[in-house]
PDB file of C-alpha atoms in Angstrom:
ATOM      1  CA  MET A  18     -67.082  38.395 218.860  1.00 56.00           C
ATOM      2  CA  GLN A  19     -68.341  40.649 221.503  1.00 56.00           C
ATOM      3  CA  SER A  20     -68.134  37.913 223.937  1.00 61.00           C
ATOM      4  CA  ILE A  21     -64.766  37.648 223.450  1.00 63.00           C
ATOM      5  CA  CYS A  22     -63.564  41.625 223.488  1.00 63.00           C
ATOM      6  CA  LEU A  23     -65.245  40.573 227.230  1.00 59.00           C
ATOM      7  CA  ARG A  24     -62.999  37.693 228.291  1.00 66.00           C
ATOM      8  CA  GLU A  25     -60.167  39.133 226.215  1.00 71.00           C
ATOM      9  CA  ALA A  26     -60.788  42.728 228.834  1.00 65.00           C
ATOM     10  CA  GLY A  27     -61.343  40.900 232.061  1.00 67.00           C
ATOM     11  CA  VAL A  28     -64.733  41.559 232.030  1.00 61.00           C
ATOM     12  CA  ASN A  29     -66.758  38.364 233.555  1.00 62.00           C
ATOM     13  CA  VAL A  30     -70.149  38.195 233.128  1.00 58.00           C
ATOM     14  CA  SER A  31     -72.229  36.188 234.579  1.00 59.00           C
ATOM     15  CA  SER A  32     -75.792  36.960 233.741  1.00 60.00           C
ATOM     16  CA  PRO A  33     -77.489  38.610 230.907  1.00 58.00           C
ATOM     17  CA  LEU A  34     -78.440  41.903 232.677  1.00 62.00           C
ATOM     18  CA  GLU A  35     -75.015  42.318 233.818  1.00 67.00           C
ATOM     19  CA  GLU A  36     -73.771  42.053 230.144  1.00 67.00           C
ATOM     20  CA  GLU A  37     -76.707  45.465 229.365  1.00 72.00           C
ATOM     21  CA  THR A  38     -75.150  47.095 232.032  1.00 74.00           C
ATOM     22  CA  THR A  39     -71.127  46.899 229.942  1.00 84.00           C
ATOM     23  CA  LEU A  40     -70.113  48.871 227.453  1.00 85.00           C
ATOM     24  CA  MET A  41     -70.448  45.696 224.903  1.00 85.00           C
ATOM     25  CA  GLY A  42     -73.699  45.359 225.703  1.00 86.00           C
ATOM     26  CA  LEU A  43     -74.263  49.325 226.131  1.00 90.00           C
ATOM     27  CA  THR A  44     -73.138  49.389 222.248  1.00 92.00           C
ATOM     28  CA  PHE A  45     -73.614  46.064 220.785  1.00 92.00           C
ATOM     29  CA  GLY A  46     -76.660  44.626 222.459  1.00 92.00           C
ATOM     30  CA  GLY A  47     -80.546  44.807 221.548  1.00 95.00           C
ATOM     31  CA  TYR A  48     -83.767  42.560 221.785  1.00 96.00           C
ATOM     32  CA  LEU A  49     -84.664  40.216 218.958  1.00 97.00           C
ATOM     33  CA  ARG A  50     -88.713  39.123 219.783  1.00 98.00           C
ATOM     34  CA  SER A  51     -89.696  35.819 219.102  1.00 98.00           C
ATOM     35  CA  LYS A  52     -93.198  34.993 218.175  1.00 98.00           C
ATOM     36  CA  ILE A  53     -94.491  31.699 217.734  1.00 98.00           C
ATOM     37  CA  ARG A  54     -98.328  30.328 216.404  1.00 99.00           C
ATOM     38  CA  CYS A  55     -99.112  26.405 216.820  1.00 98.00           C
ATOM     39  CA  THR A  56    -100.950  25.436 213.363  1.00 98.00           C
ATOM     40  CA  ARG A  57    -102.870  22.718 215.155  1.00 98.00           C
ATOM     41  CA  CYS A  58    -104.657  25.224 218.745  1.00 98.00           C
ATOM     42  CA  HIS A  59    -103.580  28.513 217.335  1.00 98.00           C
ATOM     43  CA  GLY A  60    -102.073  28.980 220.889  1.00 98.00           C
ATOM     44  CA  LYS A  61     -99.125  32.001 220.980  1.00 98.00           C
ATOM     45  CA  SER A  62     -95.964  31.986 222.825  1.00 97.00           C
ATOM     46  CA  GLU A  63     -93.513  34.895 222.825  1.00 98.00           C
ATOM     47  CA  ARG A  64     -90.020  35.607 223.692  1.00 97.00           C
ATOM     48  CA  GLN A  65     -87.597  38.425 224.107  1.00 96.00           C
ATOM     49  CA  GLU A  66     -83.638  37.511 223.118  1.00 94.00           C
ATOM     50  CA  ARG A  67     -80.922  39.756 223.825  1.00 93.00           C
ATOM     51  CA  MET A  68     -78.598  39.582 220.922  1.00 93.00           C
ATOM     52  CA  MET A  69     -75.567  41.367 220.076  1.00 92.00           C
ATOM     53  CA  ASP A  70     -75.698  40.767 216.913  1.00 94.00           C
ATOM     54  CA  LEU A  71     -77.839  39.043 213.846  1.00 95.00           C
ATOM     55  CA  THR A  72     -76.523  36.273 212.077  1.00 94.00           C
ATOM     56  CA  VAL A  73     -78.243  35.879 208.341  1.00 96.00           C
ATOM     57  CA  GLU A  74     -78.832  33.895 205.864  1.00 93.00           C
ATOM     58  CA  ILE A  75     -77.096  33.810 202.074  1.00 93.00           C
ATOM     59  CA  GLU A  76     -77.556  30.490 200.389  1.00 90.00           C
ATOM     60  CA  GLY A  77     -80.403  30.382 197.826  1.00 88.00           C
ATOM     61  CA  ASP A  78     -81.750  33.559 195.833  1.00 92.00           C
ATOM     62  CA  ILE A  79     -80.056  35.821 198.465  1.00 94.00           C
ATOM     63  CA  GLU A  80     -78.537  38.610 196.300  1.00 96.00           C
ATOM     64  CA  THR A  81     -78.767  41.687 198.594  1.00 97.00           C
ATOM     65  CA  LEU A  82     -78.234  42.765 202.727  1.00 97.00           C
ATOM     66  CA  GLU A  83     -81.984  43.046 202.113  1.00 97.00           C
ATOM     67  CA  ASP A  84     -83.184  39.833 200.950  1.00 97.00           C
ATOM     68  CA  ALA A  85     -81.098  38.563 203.834  1.00 97.00           C
ATOM     69  CA  LEU A  86     -82.745  40.659 206.310  1.00 97.00           C
ATOM     70  CA  ARG A  87     -86.046  40.073 204.487  1.00 96.00           C
ATOM     71  CA  LYS A  88     -85.768  36.307 204.880  1.00 96.00           C
ATOM     72  CA  PHE A  89     -84.261  36.649 208.386  1.00 96.00           C
ATOM     73  CA  THR A  90     -88.015  38.347 209.619  1.00 97.00           C
ATOM     74  CA  GLY A  91     -89.708  36.350 207.611  1.00 97.00           C
ATOM     75  CA  THR A  92     -92.295  33.730 208.566  1.00 98.00           C
ATOM     76  CA  GLU A  93     -90.698  29.939 209.294  1.00 97.00           C
ATOM     77  CA  CYS A  94     -92.391  26.898 209.255  1.00 98.00           C
ATOM     78  CA  LEU A  95     -91.590  24.902 211.596  1.00 98.00           C
ATOM     79  CA  ASP A  96     -92.581  21.420 210.140  1.00 97.00           C
ATOM     80  CA  GLY A  97     -90.704  17.816 209.783  1.00 96.00           C
ATOM     81  CA  ASP A  98     -87.885  17.081 212.194  1.00 96.00           C
ATOM     82  CA  ASN A  99     -88.107  21.307 212.707  1.00 96.00           C
ATOM     83  CA  LYS A 100     -91.674  20.894 214.842  1.00 98.00           C
ATOM     84  CA  TYR A 101     -92.625  22.811 217.827  1.00 98.00           C
ATOM     85  CA  TYR A 102     -93.687  21.576 220.682  1.00 98.00           C
ATOM     86  CA  CYS A 103     -96.583  23.105 222.062  1.00 97.00           C
ATOM     87  CA  GLY A 104     -97.211  23.193 225.771  1.00 96.00           C
ATOM     88  CA  ARG A 105    -101.484  23.357 224.977  1.00 97.00           C
ATOM     89  CA  CYS A 106    -101.559  20.292 222.544  1.00 97.00           C
ATOM     90  CA  LYS A 107     -98.472  18.847 224.949  1.00 97.00           C
ATOM     91  CA  SER A 108     -97.352  17.759 221.744  1.00 98.00           C
ATOM     92  CA  TYR A 109     -94.854  18.467 218.529  1.00 98.00           C
ATOM     93  CA  GLU A 110     -96.830  20.493 216.106  1.00 98.00           C
ATOM     94  CA  LYS A 111     -96.185  21.946 212.801  1.00 98.00           C
ATOM     95  CA  ALA A 112     -95.875  25.900 213.572  1.00 99.00           C
ATOM     96  CA  LYS A 113     -94.946  29.652 212.411  1.00 99.00           C
ATOM     97  CA  LYS A 114     -92.558  31.497 213.868  1.00 98.00           C
ATOM     98  CA  LYS A 115     -91.371  35.058 213.252  1.00 98.00           C
ATOM     99  CA  LEU A 116     -89.087  36.815 214.621  1.00 97.00           C
ATOM    100  CA  SER A 117     -88.717  41.185 214.343  1.00 97.00           C
ATOM    101  CA  ILE A 118     -85.971  43.247 216.230  1.00 96.00           C
ATOM    102  CA  LEU A 119     -87.822  44.309 219.473  1.00 96.00           C
ATOM    103  CA  GLU A 120     -84.871  46.796 220.183  1.00 95.00           C
ATOM    104  CA  ALA A 121     -82.597  47.880 217.560  1.00 94.00           C
ATOM    105  CA  PRO A 122     -78.237  48.117 219.438  1.00 95.00           C
ATOM    106  CA  ASN A 123     -76.834  51.605 218.851  1.00 96.00           C
ATOM    107  CA  VAL A 124     -74.399  49.512 216.685  1.00 96.00           C
ATOM    108  CA  LEU A 125     -75.741  46.624 214.684  1.00 95.00           C
ATOM    109  CA  THR A 126     -73.028  44.109 213.393  1.00 95.00           C
ATOM    110  CA  ILE A 127     -74.958  41.756 210.604  1.00 96.00           C
ATOM    111  CA  ALA A 128     -72.697  38.048 210.044  1.00 94.00           C
ATOM    112  CA  LEU A 129     -73.149  36.531 206.636  1.00 94.00           C
ATOM    113  CA  LYS A 130     -73.916  32.811 207.480  1.00 91.00           C
ATOM    114  CA  ARG A 131     -71.414  31.485 204.274  1.00 86.00           C
ATOM    115  CA  PHE A 132     -71.633  27.650 205.446  1.00 81.00           C
ATOM    116  CA  GLN A 133     -73.894  25.754 202.997  1.00 72.00           C
ATOM    117  CA  SER A 134     -76.123  23.521 204.470  1.00 70.00           C
ATOM    118  CA  GLY A 135     -75.289  19.572 204.313  1.00 69.00           C
ATOM    119  CA  LYS A 136     -72.155  20.502 202.400  1.00 72.00           C
ATOM    120  CA  PHE A 137     -68.779  21.378 203.310  1.00 75.00           C
ATOM    121  CA  GLY A 138     -67.216  24.551 201.834  1.00 77.00           C
ATOM    122  CA  LYS A 139     -68.110  27.917 202.151  1.00 83.00           C
ATOM    123  CA  LEU A 140     -70.586  30.298 199.413  1.00 82.00           C
ATOM    124  CA  ASN A 141     -68.362  32.215 198.185  1.00 85.00           C
ATOM    125  CA  LYS A 142     -71.059  34.465 196.474  1.00 88.00           C
ATOM    126  CA  SER A 143     -70.833  38.554 196.466  1.00 91.00           C
ATOM    127  CA  ILE A 144     -73.733  40.269 198.197  1.00 94.00           C
ATOM    128  CA  ARG A 145     -74.637  44.123 197.933  1.00 95.00           C
ATOM    129  CA  PHE A 146     -75.679  46.309 200.847  1.00 91.00           C
ATOM    130  CA  PRO A 147     -76.202  49.483 200.566  1.00 87.00           C
TER     131      PRO A 147
END
């Protein structure tokens, strides 16, 4: 959404650093921290990612926004087709991944993933929020 607003306003943002100084970046911009730990060698990888919104899953037993945020920040197992390439092991390995909000934006936009994995159509369920 924010990138469309910038484009419509005629703002040309060629780098993430330039984006931080725009009104949209200052208002909606924040940072996520991604931590991954290889379960074979226990090596750790940490990255910071620029975010303009949070996109949370509501499939399954998610009934509230709090549930969706808990799942978003919970530990995810990277396994099967989604294995992590470990630089120390030099191979794809099982790993644990955790996202956290490093720097919250002034205005947080939360988008609900309403598509069903492996199916056509949208989830048509209510989500309670505070």
